[in-house]
């Protein structure tokens, strides 16, 4: 499920997650097959990247975290959580954050 | 109409919320400073800046556009009609243009251009109007400047992450006011923006200490300054005449148990702040995580199994919301194509 920049979208691609605007309203639903008009819509709302089906396109930067390698993210998380691991819920949040960071990396 | 006097009002001794009116002010009601922990009691014994200096600086800050305040207030009144709200928005040309642009953007896909603000309000809905106006005012305060290697955009991103997380947690808890939670998350660290802009030396020193000693921003600022961003944020919220609930959340997001009747919403923002940090969305300046407030966790009674889907949802929503906020022109050029 690559996340690709809107500028690289092509008609016919299928969204695997809803595209939302900054108010959180869905612009397009998951499963939508993109048309030229849809792509213009996304651009006009300033959406920078969306999640699409298949392995077309490269993994796009979707935020500052994507400029970090998986190792760097894990290192950063390790440091951040070093003082709160005695709290079971924080340990759980840490585990989830690590898992999701690794999953992001494996997509590339 | 005089503004609440933060030099005197906060000195009132009551620190627990007492009034039961809704969180929004009417024209004749100032924010209930009595329900908010006293700034006078919370600010420094050995602070570099005096309380008077901070107050003077905050008073010089730009005010929130009147229309934003009035709209926030009117939206909560069940008697307000779209026409009433339209008349209010129409007083402010900038906000009028902004709303018309939004409603004419491709998302709504109307075949003809909407030129009346009342029609726009009917289409967007009252709550979206309120959220849009508040968010745009906040965004203007954040600005884009980069000073001394610390980018304010990181703060904005952290704020956006916390806003999305607040709304997402709220939804999982069946909270009825998700729009309000979003705005509360967006504003929770607004005191840091003020510090960065107006008490910049102190702010940079706090960041330096945070990095050197692996402590939270909150701990560092209390060590160094003996006032903190929650106090400054509370002052700004009062200066801006924000709804009482928002002011209480800003003032107490590090210790929600003190938020009285707004404890639940404050606890949601507290947890959201932590989740946004765990997802590395922007930066609130912390090098280590703040502790999860045990009272908040117990009070929210969130099923731990929901944390994973909540955090996955943040991952999905965050880039798109960031993209919207960071645009120079958030609504984009209107086009009238129909969304699929």
Tab-separated table of C-alpha atoms in Angstrom:
chain	number	residue	atom	x	y	z
A	1	UNK	CA	0.000	0.000	0.000
A	2	UNK	CA	2.333	2.757	-1.131
A	3	UNK	CA	1.719	6.353	-0.180
A	4	UNK	CA	2.469	8.427	-3.235
A	5	UNK	CA	2.523	12.156	-3.917
A	6	UNK	CA	-0.613	13.545	-5.508
A	7	UNK	CA	1.449	14.975	-8.369
A	8	UNK	CA	2.359	11.401	-9.343
A	9	UNK	CA	-1.190	10.079	-9.310
A	10	UNK	CA	-2.650	8.733	-12.496
A	11	UNK	CA	-6.266	8.097	-13.416
A	12	UNK	CA	-7.283	4.522	-12.658
A	13	UNK	CA	-5.307	4.194	-9.444
A	14	UNK	CA	-7.312	2.909	-6.483
A	15	UNK	CA	-7.218	4.523	-3.061
A	16	UNK	CA	-6.581	2.200	-0.122
A	17	UNK	CA	-7.375	4.855	2.491
A	18	UNK	CA	-9.765	7.777	2.428
A	19	UNK	CA	-8.316	11.088	1.284
A	20	UNK	CA	-9.264	13.723	3.838
A	21	UNK	CA	-9.071	17.476	3.987
A	22	UNK	CA	-7.773	19.387	6.999
A	23	UNK	CA	-11.184	19.392	8.584
A	24	UNK	CA	-11.066	15.623	8.545
A	25	UNK	CA	-13.820	15.325	5.978
A	26	UNK	CA	-13.327	12.568	3.468
A	27	UNK	CA	-12.749	13.940	-0.018
A	28	UNK	CA	-12.630	10.488	-1.541
A	29	UNK	CA	-13.448	7.172	0.014
A	30	UNK	CA	-11.144	4.203	0.310
A	31	UNK	CA	-11.551	2.097	-2.824
A	32	UNK	CA	-12.258	5.093	-5.069
A	33	UNK	CA	-10.886	4.705	-8.583
A	34	UNK	CA	-9.181	7.954	-9.418
A	35	UNK	CA	-10.332	10.055	-12.335
A	36	UNK	CA	-8.603	13.138	-13.756
A	37	UNK	CA	-11.192	15.223	-11.949
A	38	UNK	CA	-10.509	13.482	-8.638
A	39	UNK	CA	-6.820	14.270	-8.969
A	40	UNK	CA	-7.603	17.929	-9.630
A	41	UNK	CA	-9.870	17.867	-6.587
A	42	UNK	CA	-7.102	16.510	-4.376
A	43	UNK	CA	-4.663	19.080	-5.716
A	44	UNK	CA	-7.062	21.939	-5.179
A	45	UNK	CA	-7.463	20.873	-1.560
A	46	UNK	CA	-3.708	20.779	-1.161
A	47	UNK	CA	-3.566	17.059	-0.397
A	48	UNK	CA	0.059	16.108	-0.904
A	49	UNK	CA	-0.021	12.343	-0.811
A	50	UNK	CA	-2.489	9.493	-0.715
A	51	UNK	CA	-2.373	5.771	-0.185
A	52	UNK	CA	-2.971	3.706	-3.334
A	53	UNK	CA	-3.194	0.034	-4.202
A	54	UNK	CA	-0.420	-2.032	-5.708
A	55	UNK	CA	3.250	-1.321	-5.954
A	56	UNK	CA	3.006	1.518	-8.439
A	57	UNK	CA	4.910	4.621	-7.559
A	58	UNK	CA	7.531	5.212	-4.957
A	59	UNK	CA	7.049	5.686	-1.251
A	60	UNK	CA	6.556	9.385	-0.876
A	61	UNK	CA	7.554	11.644	1.963
A	62	UNK	CA	4.443	12.259	4.045
A	63	UNK	CA	6.042	14.202	6.827
A	64	UNK	CA	9.334	14.829	8.517
A	65	UNK	CA	9.437	11.277	9.872
A	66	UNK	CA	9.863	9.934	6.384
A	67	UNK	CA	13.173	11.666	6.101
A	68	UNK	CA	14.391	9.438	8.915
A	69	UNK	CA	15.534	5.890	8.499
A	70	UNK	CA	13.770	3.192	10.455
A	71	UNK	CA	16.849	2.835	12.670
A	72	UNK	CA	16.826	6.527	13.453
A	73	UNK	CA	13.137	6.447	14.319
A	74	UNK	CA	13.635	3.473	16.623
A	75	UNK	CA	16.610	5.161	18.246
A	76	UNK	CA	14.609	8.311	18.779
A	77	UNK	CA	11.692	6.392	20.264
A	78	UNK	CA	14.049	4.466	22.542
A	79	UNK	CA	15.455	7.723	23.894
A	80	UNK	CA	12.062	9.352	24.249
A	81	UNK	CA	10.506	6.481	26.155
A	82	UNK	CA	13.568	5.740	28.301
A	83	UNK	CA	12.159	7.599	31.286
A	84	UNK	CA	8.601	6.274	31.259
A	85	UNK	CA	8.868	2.560	30.540
A	86	UNK	CA	7.910	1.712	34.092
A	87	UNK	CA	4.381	2.819	33.213
A	88	UNK	CA	2.655	-0.186	31.579
A	89	UNK	CA	0.491	1.969	29.296
A	90	UNK	CA	3.526	3.950	28.125
A	91	UNK	CA	5.322	0.667	27.454
A	92	UNK	CA	2.331	-0.385	25.362
A	93	UNK	CA	2.322	2.917	23.441
A	94	UNK	CA	6.059	2.497	22.902
A	95	UNK	CA	5.599	-1.023	21.525
A	96	UNK	CA	2.866	0.136	19.142
A	97	UNK	CA	4.913	3.129	17.980
A	98	UNK	CA	7.900	0.847	17.294
A	99	UNK	CA	5.766	-1.690	15.472
A	100	UNK	CA	4.113	0.960	13.291
A	101	UNK	CA	7.428	2.677	12.542
A	102	UNK	CA	8.885	-0.622	11.383
A	103	UNK	CA	5.811	-1.383	9.308
A	104	UNK	CA	6.141	1.992	7.544
A	105	UNK	CA	9.730	1.172	6.737
A	106	UNK	CA	8.901	-2.285	5.393
A	107	UNK	CA	6.571	-0.690	2.826
A	108	UNK	CA	9.579	0.779	1.121
B	1	UNK	CA	-16.402	46.482	27.391
B	2	UNK	CA	-13.293	45.887	29.415
B	3	UNK	CA	-11.170	42.807	29.075
B	4	UNK	CA	-10.651	40.487	32.013
B	5	UNK	CA	-7.814	41.844	34.080
B	6	UNK	CA	-5.317	39.044	34.502
B	7	UNK	CA	-3.417	41.071	37.074
B	8	UNK	CA	-6.308	40.890	39.474
B	9	UNK	CA	-8.833	38.294	38.434
B	10	UNK	CA	-6.536	35.283	38.703
B	11	UNK	CA	-5.695	36.170	42.261
B	12	UNK	CA	-9.078	34.894	43.311
B	13	UNK	CA	-8.541	31.888	45.492
B	14	UNK	CA	-10.995	29.453	43.998
B	15	UNK	CA	-9.119	27.012	41.828
B	16	UNK	CA	-11.875	24.554	41.131
B	17	UNK	CA	-14.402	25.030	38.396
B	18	UNK	CA	-17.622	26.248	39.851
B	19	UNK	CA	-19.909	27.608	37.201
B	20	UNK	CA	-22.131	25.301	35.290
B	21	UNK	CA	-22.954	27.414	32.265
B	22	UNK	CA	-21.776	26.094	28.931
B	23	UNK	CA	-18.244	26.776	27.844
B	24	UNK	CA	-19.045	29.635	25.527
B	25	UNK	CA	-19.398	33.215	26.508
B	26	UNK	CA	-22.233	35.483	25.731
B	27	UNK	CA	-21.479	39.103	25.060
B	28	UNK	CA	-21.914	39.943	28.694
B	29	UNK	CA	-19.909	37.104	30.113
B	30	UNK	CA	-16.185	37.218	30.348
B	31	UNK	CA	-14.367	33.904	30.562
B	32	UNK	CA	-14.743	32.498	33.993
B	33	UNK	CA	-11.303	33.189	35.353
B	34	UNK	CA	-12.437	31.966	38.762
B	35	UNK	CA	-12.689	28.452	37.413
B	36	UNK	CA	-9.143	28.463	36.134
B	37	UNK	CA	-6.110	27.937	38.350
B	38	UNK	CA	-4.767	31.318	39.259
B	39	UNK	CA	-1.978	32.641	37.056
B	40	UNK	CA	-0.772	34.703	39.987
B	41	UNK	CA	-0.397	31.559	42.072
B	42	UNK	CA	1.337	29.625	39.335
B	43	UNK	CA	3.886	32.096	38.065
B	44	UNK	CA	7.379	32.329	39.274
B	45	UNK	CA	9.077	32.784	42.502
B	46	UNK	CA	12.385	33.300	40.737
B	47	UNK	CA	11.325	33.868	37.176
B	48	UNK	CA	13.554	35.862	34.810
B	49	UNK	CA	10.496	37.703	33.575
B	50	UNK	CA	8.110	39.217	36.028
B	51	UNK	CA	4.424	38.399	35.921
B	52	UNK	CA	3.770	42.011	34.992
B	53	UNK	CA	6.148	41.752	32.054
B	54	UNK	CA	4.474	38.601	30.757
B	55	UNK	CA	1.051	40.148	31.110
B	56	UNK	CA	2.171	43.284	29.323
B	57	UNK	CA	3.568	41.226	26.451
B	58	UNK	CA	0.480	39.073	26.142
B	59	UNK	CA	-1.725	42.149	26.142
B	60	UNK	CA	0.192	43.454	23.170
B	61	UNK	CA	-0.539	40.310	21.172
B	62	UNK	CA	-2.999	40.606	18.357
B	63	UNK	CA	-6.509	39.714	19.412
B	64	UNK	CA	-8.542	36.991	17.863
B	65	UNK	CA	-10.818	38.473	15.210
B	66	UNK	CA	-14.088	39.469	16.821
B	67	UNK	CA	-16.014	37.492	14.248
B	68	UNK	CA	-14.320	34.269	15.367
B	69	UNK	CA	-15.373	34.811	18.959
B	70	UNK	CA	-18.902	35.725	18.077
B	71	UNK	CA	-19.295	32.795	15.712
B	72	UNK	CA	-17.983	30.390	18.378
B	73	UNK	CA	-20.554	31.780	20.761
B	74	UNK	CA	-23.441	31.836	18.284
B	75	UNK	CA	-22.865	28.285	17.060
B	76	UNK	CA	-23.627	27.023	20.557
B	77	UNK	CA	-26.886	28.860	20.747
B	78	UNK	CA	-29.702	26.645	19.418
B	79	UNK	CA	-31.668	29.738	18.429
B	80	UNK	CA	-29.013	30.931	15.997
B	81	UNK	CA	-30.080	30.647	12.387
B	82	UNK	CA	-27.819	30.413	9.352
B	83	UNK	CA	-28.979	33.911	8.494
B	84	UNK	CA	-27.885	35.275	11.895
B	85	UNK	CA	-24.528	33.590	11.551
B	86	UNK	CA	-24.180	34.851	7.989
B	87	UNK	CA	-24.734	38.423	9.091
B	88	UNK	CA	-22.018	38.039	11.699
B	89	UNK	CA	-19.461	36.474	9.339
B	90	UNK	CA	-20.238	39.123	6.723
B	91	UNK	CA	-18.819	41.748	9.076
B	92	UNK	CA	-15.376	40.391	8.343
B	93	UNK	CA	-14.443	40.536	4.686
B	94	UNK	CA	-11.427	38.272	5.026
B	95	UNK	CA	-13.403	35.508	6.715
B	96	UNK	CA	-16.261	35.938	4.254
B	97	UNK	CA	-13.930	35.511	1.305
B	98	UNK	CA	-12.328	32.503	2.932
B	99	UNK	CA	-15.597	30.720	3.551
B	100	UNK	CA	-16.918	31.418	0.075
B	101	UNK	CA	-13.724	30.096	-1.424
B	102	UNK	CA	-13.994	26.930	0.607
B	103	UNK	CA	-17.595	26.265	-0.243
B	104	UNK	CA	-16.842	26.820	-3.921
B	105	UNK	CA	-13.916	24.409	-3.872
B	106	UNK	CA	-14.127	21.113	-5.649
B	107	UNK	CA	-15.043	19.122	-2.553
B	108	UNK	CA	-18.598	20.368	-2.649
B	109	UNK	CA	-18.787	20.190	-6.405
B	110	UNK	CA	-21.706	22.569	-6.841
B	111	UNK	CA	-22.644	23.314	-10.421
B	112	UNK	CA	-22.963	27.035	-9.742
B	113	UNK	CA	-20.848	29.362	-7.691
B	114	UNK	CA	-22.172	30.091	-4.208
B	115	UNK	CA	-21.993	33.802	-3.585
B	116	UNK	CA	-24.094	34.097	-0.436
B	117	UNK	CA	-22.495	33.485	2.906
B	118	UNK	CA	-25.770	32.164	4.313
B	119	UNK	CA	-25.864	29.423	1.692
B	120	UNK	CA	-22.232	28.646	2.458
B	121	UNK	CA	-23.070	28.253	6.150
B	122	UNK	CA	-25.906	25.869	5.400
B	123	UNK	CA	-23.606	23.765	3.242
B	124	UNK	CA	-20.607	23.705	5.588
B	125	UNK	CA	-22.508	23.339	8.844
B	126	UNK	CA	-22.194	25.482	11.958
B	127	UNK	CA	-19.450	23.514	13.639
B	128	UNK	CA	-17.218	23.405	10.579
B	129	UNK	CA	-17.531	27.173	10.289
B	130	UNK	CA	-16.428	27.608	13.867
B	131	UNK	CA	-13.551	25.186	13.541
B	132	UNK	CA	-12.409	26.713	10.285
B	133	UNK	CA	-12.359	30.244	11.651
B	134	UNK	CA	-10.545	29.304	14.863
B	135	UNK	CA	-8.037	27.141	13.046
B	136	UNK	CA	-7.187	29.849	10.553
B	137	UNK	CA	-6.644	32.373	13.350
B	138	UNK	CA	-4.335	29.939	15.125
B	139	UNK	CA	-2.459	29.198	11.963
B	140	UNK	CA	-1.747	32.889	11.475
B	141	UNK	CA	-0.209	33.058	14.933
B	142	UNK	CA	2.060	30.111	14.262
B	143	UNK	CA	3.499	31.593	11.095
B	144	UNK	CA	6.391	29.935	9.316
B	145	UNK	CA	9.548	31.622	10.548
B	146	UNK	CA	12.529	29.565	11.508
B	147	UNK	CA	14.539	30.962	14.373
B	148	UNK	CA	17.773	29.641	15.853
B	149	UNK	CA	17.397	26.267	14.238
B	150	UNK	CA	14.053	25.622	15.833
B	151	UNK	CA	11.272	25.602	13.367
B	152	UNK	CA	7.872	26.740	14.503
B	153	UNK	CA	6.409	24.477	11.883
B	154	UNK	CA	7.409	21.583	14.170
B	155	UNK	CA	5.197	23.040	16.854
B	156	UNK	CA	2.369	23.424	14.389
B	157	UNK	CA	2.780	19.819	13.299
B	158	UNK	CA	2.741	18.664	16.888
B	159	UNK	CA	-0.411	20.722	17.395
B	160	UNK	CA	-2.049	19.173	14.342
B	161	UNK	CA	-1.043	15.669	15.470
B	162	UNK	CA	-2.529	16.338	18.896
B	163	UNK	CA	-5.679	17.781	17.318
B	164	UNK	CA	-6.240	14.671	15.200
B	165	UNK	CA	-5.422	12.395	18.134
B	166	UNK	CA	-7.846	14.278	20.401
B	167	UNK	CA	-10.645	13.854	17.924
B	168	UNK	CA	-9.796	10.204	17.272
B	169	UNK	CA	-9.657	9.313	20.979
B	170	UNK	CA	-12.881	11.259	21.491
B	171	UNK	CA	-14.606	9.263	18.781
B	172	UNK	CA	-13.516	5.971	20.335
B	173	UNK	CA	-14.918	7.162	23.657
B	174	UNK	CA	-18.217	8.267	22.104
B	175	UNK	CA	-17.541	11.933	22.851
B	176	UNK	CA	-20.261	14.166	21.386
B	177	UNK	CA	-18.092	17.228	20.607
B	178	UNK	CA	-15.329	16.045	18.321
B	179	UNK	CA	-14.875	19.430	16.632
B	180	UNK	CA	-14.222	21.042	19.981
B	181	UNK	CA	-11.663	18.385	20.857
B	182	UNK	CA	-9.869	19.017	17.580
B	183	UNK	CA	-9.553	22.725	18.342
B	184	UNK	CA	-8.486	22.002	21.941
B	185	UNK	CA	-5.709	19.735	20.666
B	186	UNK	CA	-4.649	22.347	18.155
B	187	UNK	CA	-4.404	25.001	20.848
B	188	UNK	CA	-3.037	23.061	23.824
B	189	UNK	CA	0.572	24.279	23.402
B	190	UNK	CA	-0.252	27.769	22.183
B	191	UNK	CA	1.730	29.152	25.132
B	192	UNK	CA	4.913	27.805	23.523
B	193	UNK	CA	4.241	29.829	20.387
B	194	UNK	CA	3.884	32.964	22.483
B	195	UNK	CA	7.073	32.130	24.387
B	196	UNK	CA	8.968	31.507	21.166
B	197	UNK	CA	7.809	34.798	19.751
B	198	UNK	CA	7.864	37.102	22.715
B	199	UNK	CA	10.121	35.544	25.372
B	200	UNK	CA	12.475	34.072	22.857
B	201	UNK	CA	15.683	34.003	24.917
B	202	UNK	CA	14.013	32.108	27.715
B	203	UNK	CA	12.384	29.779	25.235
B	204	UNK	CA	15.664	28.882	23.543
B	205	UNK	CA	17.283	28.349	26.932
B	206	UNK	CA	14.506	25.919	27.864
B	207	UNK	CA	15.018	24.017	24.614
B	208	UNK	CA	18.742	23.859	25.269
B	209	UNK	CA	18.225	22.514	28.767
B	210	UNK	CA	15.687	19.992	27.462
B	211	UNK	CA	18.204	18.646	24.970
B	212	UNK	CA	21.137	18.621	27.383
B	213	UNK	CA	19.484	16.846	30.253
B	214	UNK	CA	16.959	14.535	28.645
B	215	UNK	CA	14.054	16.084	30.468
B	216	UNK	CA	10.679	17.249	29.243
B	217	UNK	CA	10.111	20.800	28.079
B	218	UNK	CA	7.657	21.254	30.937
B	219	UNK	CA	10.210	20.188	33.554
B	220	UNK	CA	12.934	22.354	32.017
B	221	UNK	CA	10.826	25.478	31.883
B	222	UNK	CA	9.679	25.043	35.451
B	223	UNK	CA	13.302	24.556	36.549
B	224	UNK	CA	14.532	27.569	34.664
B	225	UNK	CA	11.689	30.006	34.571
B	226	UNK	CA	9.247	28.944	37.188
B	227	UNK	CA	6.432	29.785	34.865
B	228	UNK	CA	5.519	27.557	31.984
B	229	UNK	CA	3.751	27.387	28.661
B	230	UNK	CA	0.467	26.377	30.254
B	231	UNK	CA	0.408	29.633	32.228
B	232	UNK	CA	1.302	31.696	29.169
B	233	UNK	CA	-1.247	29.775	27.097
B	234	UNK	CA	-3.893	30.411	29.714
B	235	UNK	CA	-3.114	34.141	29.567
B	236	UNK	CA	-3.392	34.178	25.804
B	237	UNK	CA	-6.657	32.260	25.931
B	238	UNK	CA	-7.997	34.796	28.398
B	239	UNK	CA	-6.722	37.650	26.263
B	240	UNK	CA	-8.403	36.071	23.265
B	241	UNK	CA	-11.580	35.509	25.246
B	242	UNK	CA	-11.610	31.881	24.201
B	243	UNK	CA	-14.343	29.645	25.587
B	244	UNK	CA	-13.779	28.776	29.221
B	245	UNK	CA	-13.425	25.091	28.427
B	246	UNK	CA	-10.554	25.706	26.012
B	247	UNK	CA	-8.799	27.942	28.507
B	248	UNK	CA	-9.073	25.277	31.199
B	249	UNK	CA	-7.740	22.583	28.874
B	250	UNK	CA	-4.768	24.744	27.838
B	251	UNK	CA	-4.000	25.542	31.473
B	252	UNK	CA	-4.253	21.954	32.718
B	253	UNK	CA	-3.183	19.618	29.953
B	254	UNK	CA	-0.203	18.456	32.016
B	255	UNK	CA	-2.335	17.804	35.099
B	256	UNK	CA	-5.904	17.128	33.956
B	257	UNK	CA	-7.113	16.247	37.449
B	258	UNK	CA	-7.046	19.993	38.207
B	259	UNK	CA	-9.397	20.756	35.328
B	260	UNK	CA	-12.557	20.155	37.348
B	261	UNK	CA	-15.629	19.653	35.208
B	262	UNK	CA	-13.495	19.784	32.062
B	263	UNK	CA	-11.317	16.946	33.380
B	264	UNK	CA	-12.472	14.451	30.784
B	265	UNK	CA	-11.729	16.675	27.786
B	266	UNK	CA	-8.427	17.742	29.320
B	267	UNK	CA	-7.490	14.102	29.901
B	268	UNK	CA	-8.254	13.345	26.245
B	269	UNK	CA	-5.927	16.147	25.106
B	270	UNK	CA	-3.283	14.956	27.595
B	271	UNK	CA	-3.331	11.453	26.105
B	272	UNK	CA	-3.501	12.861	22.563
B	273	UNK	CA	-0.390	14.952	23.258
B	274	UNK	CA	1.455	11.768	24.244
B	275	UNK	CA	0.253	9.814	21.193
B	276	UNK	CA	1.273	12.643	18.832
B	277	UNK	CA	4.729	12.565	20.406
B	278	UNK	CA	4.902	8.774	20.150
B	279	UNK	CA	4.111	9.082	16.438
B	280	UNK	CA	6.869	11.721	16.110
B	281	UNK	CA	4.456	14.215	14.585
B	282	UNK	CA	6.407	17.473	14.624
B	283	UNK	CA	7.906	18.376	17.950
B	284	UNK	CA	6.721	20.054	21.092
B	285	UNK	CA	10.370	20.509	22.112
B	286	UNK	CA	10.513	17.395	24.295
B	287	UNK	CA	13.411	14.991	24.130
B	288	UNK	CA	11.739	12.496	26.426
B	289	UNK	CA	8.111	11.568	26.907
B	290	UNK	CA	6.115	13.158	29.658
B	291	UNK	CA	4.577	10.675	32.069
B	292	UNK	CA	1.049	9.579	31.424
B	293	UNK	CA	-1.075	11.083	34.148
B	294	UNK	CA	-2.509	8.040	36.015
B	295	UNK	CA	-5.674	9.918	36.981
B	296	UNK	CA	-6.377	10.685	33.315
B	297	UNK	CA	-5.893	7.126	32.182
B	298	UNK	CA	-8.149	5.785	34.888
B	299	UNK	CA	-10.759	8.457	34.293
B	300	UNK	CA	-10.938	7.915	30.537
B	301	UNK	CA	-11.169	4.136	30.957
B	302	UNK	CA	-10.038	3.670	27.367
B	303	UNK	CA	-9.673	0.044	26.352
B	304	UNK	CA	-5.884	-0.429	25.877
B	305	UNK	CA	-6.663	-2.566	22.816
B	306	UNK	CA	-7.942	0.578	21.108
B	307	UNK	CA	-4.570	2.315	21.262
B	308	UNK	CA	-3.238	0.452	18.262
B	309	UNK	CA	-6.116	1.257	15.883
B	310	UNK	CA	-6.156	4.845	17.145
B	311	UNK	CA	-2.447	5.254	16.420
B	312	UNK	CA	-2.846	3.602	13.023
B	313	UNK	CA	-5.582	6.076	12.196
B	314	UNK	CA	-3.314	8.984	13.117
B	315	UNK	CA	-0.732	7.671	10.693
B	316	UNK	CA	-3.344	7.740	7.958
B	317	UNK	CA	-4.881	11.164	8.651
B	318	UNK	CA	-1.812	13.149	9.653
B	319	UNK	CA	-0.108	13.773	6.285
B	320	UNK	CA	-3.304	15.012	4.716
B	321	UNK	CA	-4.212	17.348	7.532
B	322	UNK	CA	-0.663	18.701	7.643
B	323	UNK	CA	-0.790	19.313	3.916
B	324	UNK	CA	-3.926	21.394	4.326
B	325	UNK	CA	-2.538	23.528	7.125
B	326	UNK	CA	0.802	24.118	5.521
B	327	UNK	CA	-0.554	25.368	2.258
B	328	UNK	CA	-0.159	29.019	1.485
B	329	UNK	CA	-3.668	28.995	0.194
B	330	UNK	CA	-5.555	26.299	2.033
B	331	UNK	CA	-8.654	26.274	-0.099
B	332	UNK	CA	-6.849	26.264	-3.398
B	333	UNK	CA	-8.303	27.686	-6.526
B	334	UNK	CA	-11.964	26.898	-6.809
B	335	UNK	CA	-12.843	24.397	-9.444
B	336	UNK	CA	-16.177	22.792	-9.877
B	337	UNK	CA	-15.340	19.219	-10.606
B	338	UNK	CA	-17.436	16.588	-8.932
B	339	UNK	CA	-15.619	14.436	-6.391
B	340	UNK	CA	-15.889	10.714	-7.064
